[in-house]
XYZ file of N, CA and C in Angstrom:
495
model
N 1.220 -1.298 -0.053
C -0.040 0.079 0.065
C 0.984 1.045 0.227
N 0.558 2.100 -0.985
C 1.475 3.442 -1.191
C 1.348 4.312 0.400
N 2.271 5.158 0.830
C 2.097 5.812 1.799
C 1.194 6.943 1.651
N 0.131 7.418 2.336
C -0.276 8.662 2.275
C 0.667 10.000 2.862
N 0.949 10.838 1.874
C 1.612 12.193 1.819
C 1.039 13.200 1.429
N 1.505 14.394 1.847
C 0.989 15.672 1.416
C 0.666 15.816 -0.053
N 1.877 15.297 -0.692
C 2.234 15.749 -1.950
C 1.700 14.744 -2.759
N 1.236 13.457 -2.447
C 0.487 12.752 -2.847
C -0.784 12.721 -3.891
N -1.055 12.768 -5.168
C -2.235 12.842 -5.441
C -2.535 14.693 -5.530
N -1.387 15.388 -5.153
C -1.849 16.981 -5.274
C -2.510 17.245 -6.332
N -2.271 16.900 -7.664
C -3.125 17.426 -8.963
C -4.431 17.474 -8.464
N -5.029 16.677 -7.801
C -6.622 16.450 -7.714
C -7.059 17.256 -6.583
N -5.997 17.947 -5.881
C -6.696 18.617 -4.519
C -6.224 19.875 -4.649
N -7.102 20.899 -3.987
C -6.848 22.243 -4.034
C -5.634 22.472 -3.406
N -4.654 23.309 -3.937
C -3.443 23.576 -3.267
C -2.836 24.663 -4.031
N -2.048 25.657 -3.115
C -1.272 27.010 -3.827
C -0.294 26.548 -4.658
N -0.747 26.274 -5.922
C 0.529 25.913 -7.199
C 1.407 26.862 -7.090
N 1.459 27.812 -7.029
C 2.448 28.954 -7.254
C 3.483 28.582 -6.143
N 2.976 28.217 -4.958
C 4.150 27.889 -3.984
C 4.629 26.682 -4.132
N 3.679 25.645 -4.746
C 4.136 24.274 -4.905
C 5.483 24.069 -6.169
N 5.099 25.031 -7.339
C 6.010 25.245 -8.127
C 7.299 25.834 -7.534
N 7.512 26.711 -7.037
C 8.692 27.209 -6.165
C 9.273 26.312 -5.271
N 8.632 25.866 -4.693
C 9.298 24.940 -3.757
C 9.867 23.506 -4.565
N 9.432 23.171 -5.588
C 9.718 21.829 -6.476
C 11.046 22.612 -7.470
N 10.885 23.931 -7.714
C 12.021 24.398 -8.596
C 13.447 24.783 -7.570
N 13.030 24.916 -6.169
C 14.313 25.239 -5.267
C 14.649 23.749 -4.977
N 13.891 22.734 -4.803
C 14.503 21.416 -4.205
C 15.267 20.684 -5.600
N 14.973 21.050 -6.724
C 15.646 20.617 -8.015
C 16.841 21.492 -8.084
N 17.002 22.759 -7.723
C 18.250 23.581 -7.890
C 19.138 23.132 -6.503
N 18.624 22.300 -5.570
C 19.281 22.226 -4.310
C 19.924 20.671 -4.711
N 19.257 19.975 -5.387
C 19.685 18.419 -5.609
C 20.552 18.791 -6.902
N 20.553 19.349 -7.760
C 21.726 19.560 -8.637
C 22.789 19.828 -8.103
N 22.675 20.943 -7.019
C 24.021 21.698 -6.541
C 24.623 20.564 -6.022
N 23.842 19.582 -4.796
C 24.232 18.724 -4.226
C 25.005 17.662 -5.132
N 24.512 17.188 -6.315
C 25.093 16.302 -7.017
C 25.956 16.855 -7.967
N 26.609 18.133 -7.572
C 27.395 19.050 -8.588
C 27.102 19.010 -10.109
N 25.915 19.155 -10.499
C 25.322 19.119 -11.788
C 25.084 20.273 -12.113
N 24.879 20.878 -13.343
C 24.617 22.106 -13.974
C 22.994 21.785 -14.278
N 22.193 22.877 -13.498
C 20.667 23.221 -14.007
C 21.050 24.380 -15.064
N 21.020 24.032 -16.153
C 21.343 25.124 -16.941
C 19.984 26.155 -17.327
N 19.982 27.347 -18.038
C 19.023 28.152 -17.968
C 17.778 27.519 -18.805
N 18.319 26.595 -19.643
C 17.288 25.840 -20.588
C 16.727 24.377 -19.988
N 17.509 23.838 -19.212
C 17.071 22.680 -18.418
C 15.988 23.294 -17.297
N 16.481 24.679 -16.738
C 15.329 25.297 -15.777
C 13.866 25.623 -16.197
N 14.081 26.139 -17.427
C 12.977 26.619 -18.398
C 12.236 25.205 -18.680
N 12.657 24.322 -19.121
C 11.653 23.247 -19.655
C 11.112 22.804 -18.058
N 11.843 22.429 -17.014
C 11.472 22.352 -15.780
C 10.168 23.200 -15.307
N 10.489 24.289 -15.707
C 9.430 25.442 -15.223
C 8.304 25.224 -16.183
N 8.283 24.788 -17.341
C 7.440 24.588 -17.907
C 6.202 23.771 -17.497
N 7.040 22.448 -16.933
C 6.384 21.192 -16.973
C 5.589 21.393 -15.401
N 6.476 22.132 -14.665
C 5.659 22.750 -13.264
C 4.570 23.682 -13.295
N 4.204 24.258 -14.688
C 3.190 25.115 -14.463
C 2.115 24.609 -14.606
N 2.029 23.175 -14.847
C 0.988 22.617 -15.015
C 0.659 21.186 -14.494
N -0.370 20.579 -14.216
C -0.445 19.372 -13.689
C -0.877 18.123 -14.990
N -0.655 18.696 -15.921
C -1.165 18.064 -17.293
C 0.323 17.839 -18.182
N 0.761 16.705 -18.661
C 1.671 16.046 -19.378
C 1.656 17.017 -20.288
N 2.909 17.056 -21.044
C 3.245 17.903 -22.074
C 4.357 17.140 -22.784
N 3.738 16.864 -24.268
C 4.819 16.258 -25.152
C 5.978 17.292 -25.501
N 7.084 16.780 -25.966
C 8.341 17.468 -26.481
C 8.169 18.382 -27.241
N 6.957 18.716 -28.226
C 7.010 19.489 -29.167
C 5.982 20.678 -28.635
N 5.394 20.512 -27.515
C 4.358 21.396 -26.964
C 5.656 22.044 -26.097
N 6.498 21.405 -25.453
C 7.467 22.196 -24.606
C 8.012 22.924 -25.870
N 8.474 22.431 -26.863
C 9.246 23.089 -27.729
C 8.560 24.469 -28.358
N 7.563 24.669 -27.979
C 6.577 25.596 -28.870
C 6.753 26.490 -27.942
N 6.790 26.310 -26.463
C 6.620 26.978 -25.525
C 7.708 27.843 -25.007
N 9.127 26.993 -25.251
C 10.059 27.619 -25.250
C 10.416 28.749 -26.389
N 10.162 28.117 -27.619
C 10.031 29.204 -28.591
C 9.343 30.514 -28.506
N 8.087 30.506 -27.599
C 7.431 31.357 -27.370
C 8.119 32.310 -26.396
N 8.605 31.771 -25.316
C 9.353 32.480 -24.565
C 10.591 33.147 -24.731
N 11.210 32.368 -26.007
C 12.752 33.081 -26.288
C 12.318 33.197 -27.627
N 11.650 34.063 -27.840
C 11.330 34.285 -29.499
C 12.496 34.219 -30.519
N 13.424 35.122 -30.194
C 14.963 34.892 -30.757
C 15.559 34.153 -31.145
N 15.413 33.281 -29.829
C 16.395 31.961 -29.754
C 16.227 30.676 -30.691
N 15.186 30.533 -31.258
C 15.137 29.509 -32.243
C 15.550 28.041 -31.898
N 14.835 27.571 -30.855
C 15.484 26.566 -30.257
C 15.214 25.192 -30.852
N 15.960 24.241 -31.309
C 15.841 23.060 -31.941
C 15.245 21.886 -30.961
N 14.616 21.089 -31.521
C 14.177 19.801 -30.733
C 14.847 19.063 -30.055
N 16.344 18.803 -30.599
C 17.477 18.016 -29.794
C 17.965 18.842 -28.436
N 17.748 20.193 -28.395
C 17.953 20.751 -27.237
C 16.917 20.429 -26.250
N 15.519 20.550 -26.479
C 14.428 20.107 -25.780
C 14.601 18.329 -25.014
N 14.874 17.478 -26.034
C 15.342 16.179 -25.874
C 16.410 15.827 -25.104
N 17.509 16.719 -25.008
C 18.486 16.197 -23.929
C 18.311 17.087 -22.651
N 17.405 18.154 -22.792
C 16.903 19.005 -21.391
C 16.013 17.668 -20.720
N 15.191 17.051 -21.418
C 14.278 15.856 -20.936
C 15.056 14.772 -20.119
N 15.828 14.329 -21.176
C 16.864 13.370 -20.679
C 17.321 13.323 -19.724
N 18.042 14.385 -19.145
C 18.812 15.337 -18.215
C 17.810 15.215 -16.885
N 16.572 15.827 -16.861
C 15.541 15.948 -16.116
C 14.890 14.545 -15.429
N 14.650 13.694 -16.524
C 14.738 12.372 -15.798
C 15.633 11.502 -15.425
N 16.743 11.642 -15.939
C 17.892 10.874 -15.312
C 18.034 11.236 -13.926
N 17.563 12.581 -13.655
C 18.177 13.191 -12.334
C 16.720 12.834 -11.386
N 15.668 12.380 -11.985
C 14.470 12.072 -10.944
C 13.773 13.367 -10.847
N 13.813 14.362 -11.723
C 12.934 15.474 -11.688
C 11.565 15.606 -12.247
N 11.842 14.793 -13.489
C 10.487 14.755 -14.251
C 10.203 13.236 -14.535
N 8.951 12.977 -14.976
C 8.458 11.622 -15.021
C 8.285 11.388 -16.682
N 8.272 10.255 -17.435
C 7.768 10.164 -18.888
C 6.078 9.319 -18.294
N 5.000 10.050 -19.193
C 3.916 9.473 -18.758
C 3.708 8.292 -20.177
N 4.023 7.140 -20.225
C 4.574 6.739 -21.372
C 3.079 6.473 -22.334
N 1.875 6.057 -21.835
C 0.846 6.305 -22.390
C 0.342 7.351 -22.902
N 0.935 8.542 -23.023
C 0.772 10.017 -23.765
C 1.694 10.240 -24.455
N 2.923 9.367 -24.164
C 4.263 10.067 -24.834
C 4.891 11.434 -24.384
N 4.478 11.724 -23.345
C 4.505 13.217 -22.613
C 5.195 13.315 -21.235
N 5.478 14.579 -20.861
C 6.233 14.670 -19.686
C 5.419 15.384 -18.406
N 6.029 15.287 -17.495
C 5.217 15.869 -16.222
C 6.329 15.804 -15.038
N 6.396 16.903 -14.220
C 7.171 16.947 -13.247
C 6.894 16.425 -12.042
N 8.172 15.760 -11.443
C 8.094 14.802 -10.491
C 7.634 15.869 -9.019
N 6.978 14.818 -8.096
C 6.588 15.825 -6.963
C 7.373 15.087 -5.875
N 8.014 14.570 -6.217
C 9.265 13.844 -5.247
C 10.559 14.126 -5.634
N 11.143 15.258 -6.023
C 12.278 15.330 -6.745
C 13.280 14.726 -6.362
N 13.974 13.738 -7.258
C 15.460 13.084 -6.808
C 15.261 11.794 -6.259
N 13.990 11.482 -6.086
C 13.694 10.162 -5.481
C 13.312 9.063 -6.603
N 14.336 8.297 -6.557
C 14.032 6.946 -7.513
C 12.918 6.232 -7.100
N 11.833 6.100 -7.563
C 10.699 5.163 -7.157
C 9.931 4.865 -8.229
N 9.224 3.598 -8.343
C 8.633 3.136 -9.155
C 7.249 3.883 -9.157
N 7.088 4.537 -10.739
C 6.030 5.655 -10.806
C 4.737 4.976 -11.019
N 3.689 5.860 -10.224
C 2.396 5.405 -10.355
C 1.672 6.698 -10.604
N 0.693 6.536 -11.239
C -0.074 7.861 -12.040
C -1.676 7.557 -11.864
N -2.367 8.308 -11.661
C -3.558 8.865 -12.070
C -3.750 9.644 -13.090
N -4.687 9.259 -14.210
C -4.569 10.220 -15.375
C -6.146 10.287 -15.412
N -6.498 11.517 -15.451
C -8.101 12.031 -15.510
C -8.330 11.977 -17.231
N -9.258 11.202 -17.628
C -9.206 10.971 -18.996
C -10.082 12.412 -19.616
N -10.962 13.200 -18.787
C -11.819 14.273 -19.261
C -10.697 15.734 -19.007
N -10.273 16.021 -17.960
C -9.360 17.271 -17.833
C -7.857 17.244 -18.053
N -7.594 15.571 -18.021
C -5.964 15.171 -18.317
C -4.944 15.636 -17.248
N -5.547 16.017 -16.371
C -4.623 16.210 -14.843
C -3.878 14.935 -14.773
N -2.759 14.865 -14.199
C -2.227 13.536 -13.768
C -1.561 14.003 -12.347
N -2.060 12.940 -11.535
C -1.365 12.825 -10.273
C -0.642 11.641 -9.845
N 0.815 12.265 -9.382
C 1.679 11.157 -9.190
C 1.283 10.497 -7.635
N 1.521 9.065 -7.514
C 1.345 8.569 -6.137
C 2.687 8.236 -5.671
N 2.718 8.054 -4.484
C 4.082 7.699 -4.054
C 4.060 6.029 -3.363
N 5.325 5.623 -3.604
C 5.137 4.078 -3.262
C 5.110 3.234 -4.426
N 5.206 2.043 -4.317
C 5.069 1.243 -5.310
C 3.858 0.030 -4.877
N 3.620 -0.725 -5.613
C 2.494 -2.028 -5.611
C 3.630 -3.132 -4.871
N 3.664 -3.260 -3.608
C 4.459 -4.407 -2.994
C 4.083 -5.768 -3.626
N 2.654 -6.173 -3.824
C 2.057 -7.429 -3.860
C 2.920 -7.937 -6.063
N 2.761 -6.676 -6.773
C 3.593 -6.878 -7.850
C 5.058 -7.343 -7.898
N 5.606 -6.495 -7.102
C 7.318 -6.961 -7.001
C 7.210 -8.076 -6.170
N 6.543 -8.454 -5.216
C 6.849 -9.690 -4.492
C 6.479 -10.873 -5.396
N 5.430 -10.774 -6.155
C 5.201 -11.321 -7.626
C 6.297 -12.006 -8.504
N 6.909 -10.790 -9.044
C 8.034 -10.755 -9.762
C 9.033 -11.543 -9.359
N 9.378 -11.327 -7.885
C 10.469 -11.789 -7.066
C 10.483 -13.375 -7.406
N 9.029 -13.866 -6.579
C 8.744 -15.217 -6.673
C 9.104 -15.946 -7.896
N 8.961 -15.213 -9.077
C 9.263 -15.851 -10.313
C 10.530 -15.643 -10.597
N 11.289 -14.990 -10.176
C 12.594 -14.962 -10.152
C 12.859 -13.734 -11.586
N 11.840 -13.113 -11.475
C 11.910 -11.817 -12.444
C 12.805 -10.467 -11.865
N 13.679 -10.267 -12.292
C 14.561 -8.965 -12.024
C 13.758 -7.652 -12.404
N 13.091 -6.831 -11.564
C 12.738 -5.615 -12.455
C 13.207 -4.507 -12.345
N 13.487 -4.334 -13.681
C 14.396 -2.987 -14.179
C 13.599 -1.840 -14.182
N 12.256 -1.590 -14.219
C 11.554 -0.263 -14.317
C 10.154 -1.275 -14.203
N 9.424 0.143 -13.554
C 7.899 -0.236 -13.276
C 7.201 1.168 -13.591
N 6.104 0.971 -14.113
C 5.108 2.314 -14.349
C 3.990 1.837 -14.438
N 2.851 2.443 -13.629
C 1.523 2.262 -13.581
C 1.110 3.437 -13.662
N 0.032 3.312 -14.546
C -0.930 4.412 -15.397
C -2.384 4.219 -15.333
N -2.775 4.285 -14.261
C -4.368 4.406 -14.269
C -5.321 5.372 -14.416
N -6.268 5.030 -15.812
C -6.891 5.978 -16.318
C -8.350 6.036 -15.956
N -8.724 7.240 -15.367
C -10.049 7.487 -14.967
C -10.973 8.782 -15.180
N -11.843 9.213 -14.171
C -12.137 10.313 -14.010
C -12.124 11.009 -12.550
N -11.237 11.989 -12.646
C -11.133 12.458 -11.433
C -12.235 13.285 -10.528
N -12.525 13.413 -9.254
C -13.382 13.648 -8.379
C -14.105 15.170 -9.167
N -13.466 16.040 -9.279
C -13.951 17.594 -9.963
C -14.533 17.307 -11.184
N -14.084 16.327 -12.116
C -14.624 15.978 -13.442
C -15.795 15.281 -13.295
N -15.914 14.466 -12.290
C -17.221 13.865 -12.056
C -18.175 14.696 -11.586
N -17.983 15.455 -10.408
C -18.751 16.725 -9.891
C -19.497 17.368 -11.048
N -18.540 18.091 -11.918
C -19.141 18.451 -13.164
C -19.713 17.880 -14.106
N -19.636 16.609 -14.336
C -20.730 15.617 -15.132
C -21.689 15.476 -14.556
N -22.016 15.377 -13.233
C -23.230 15.082 -12.196
C -24.465 16.092 -12.371
């Protein structure tokens, strides 16, 4: 069973999103500093774009936003992909595999099994903390060494259910 934390499922709860963004950006900066990594201005901008929403964004949507923010820069796709690769490798963002899109991590720097609730109406994504121990135990019982685990559960969030009803 996943632990309940304040940040788990935050996308579906009322919260101060500006404060949430500032805190996650600060944690990302500290993490990079501790690991002696460079959070370049471009990497930071990509992270800020993803932090601005609880909806996943594709690489080309991020590219369009970067070019809107920096109209004279003419940023190319490889720059975005390199930034996304860095941010994923450091545990600052996740790839939503079913959407081929990216979202900021609510637990920056923690290497954990990714679990997401995805609302099919509003497209908000909530990251859950923890992993499903039953699946991992079963894999272990079968002698299966798990390298990567992603759980994406699609449904309708409480807010969308309220508006539909």
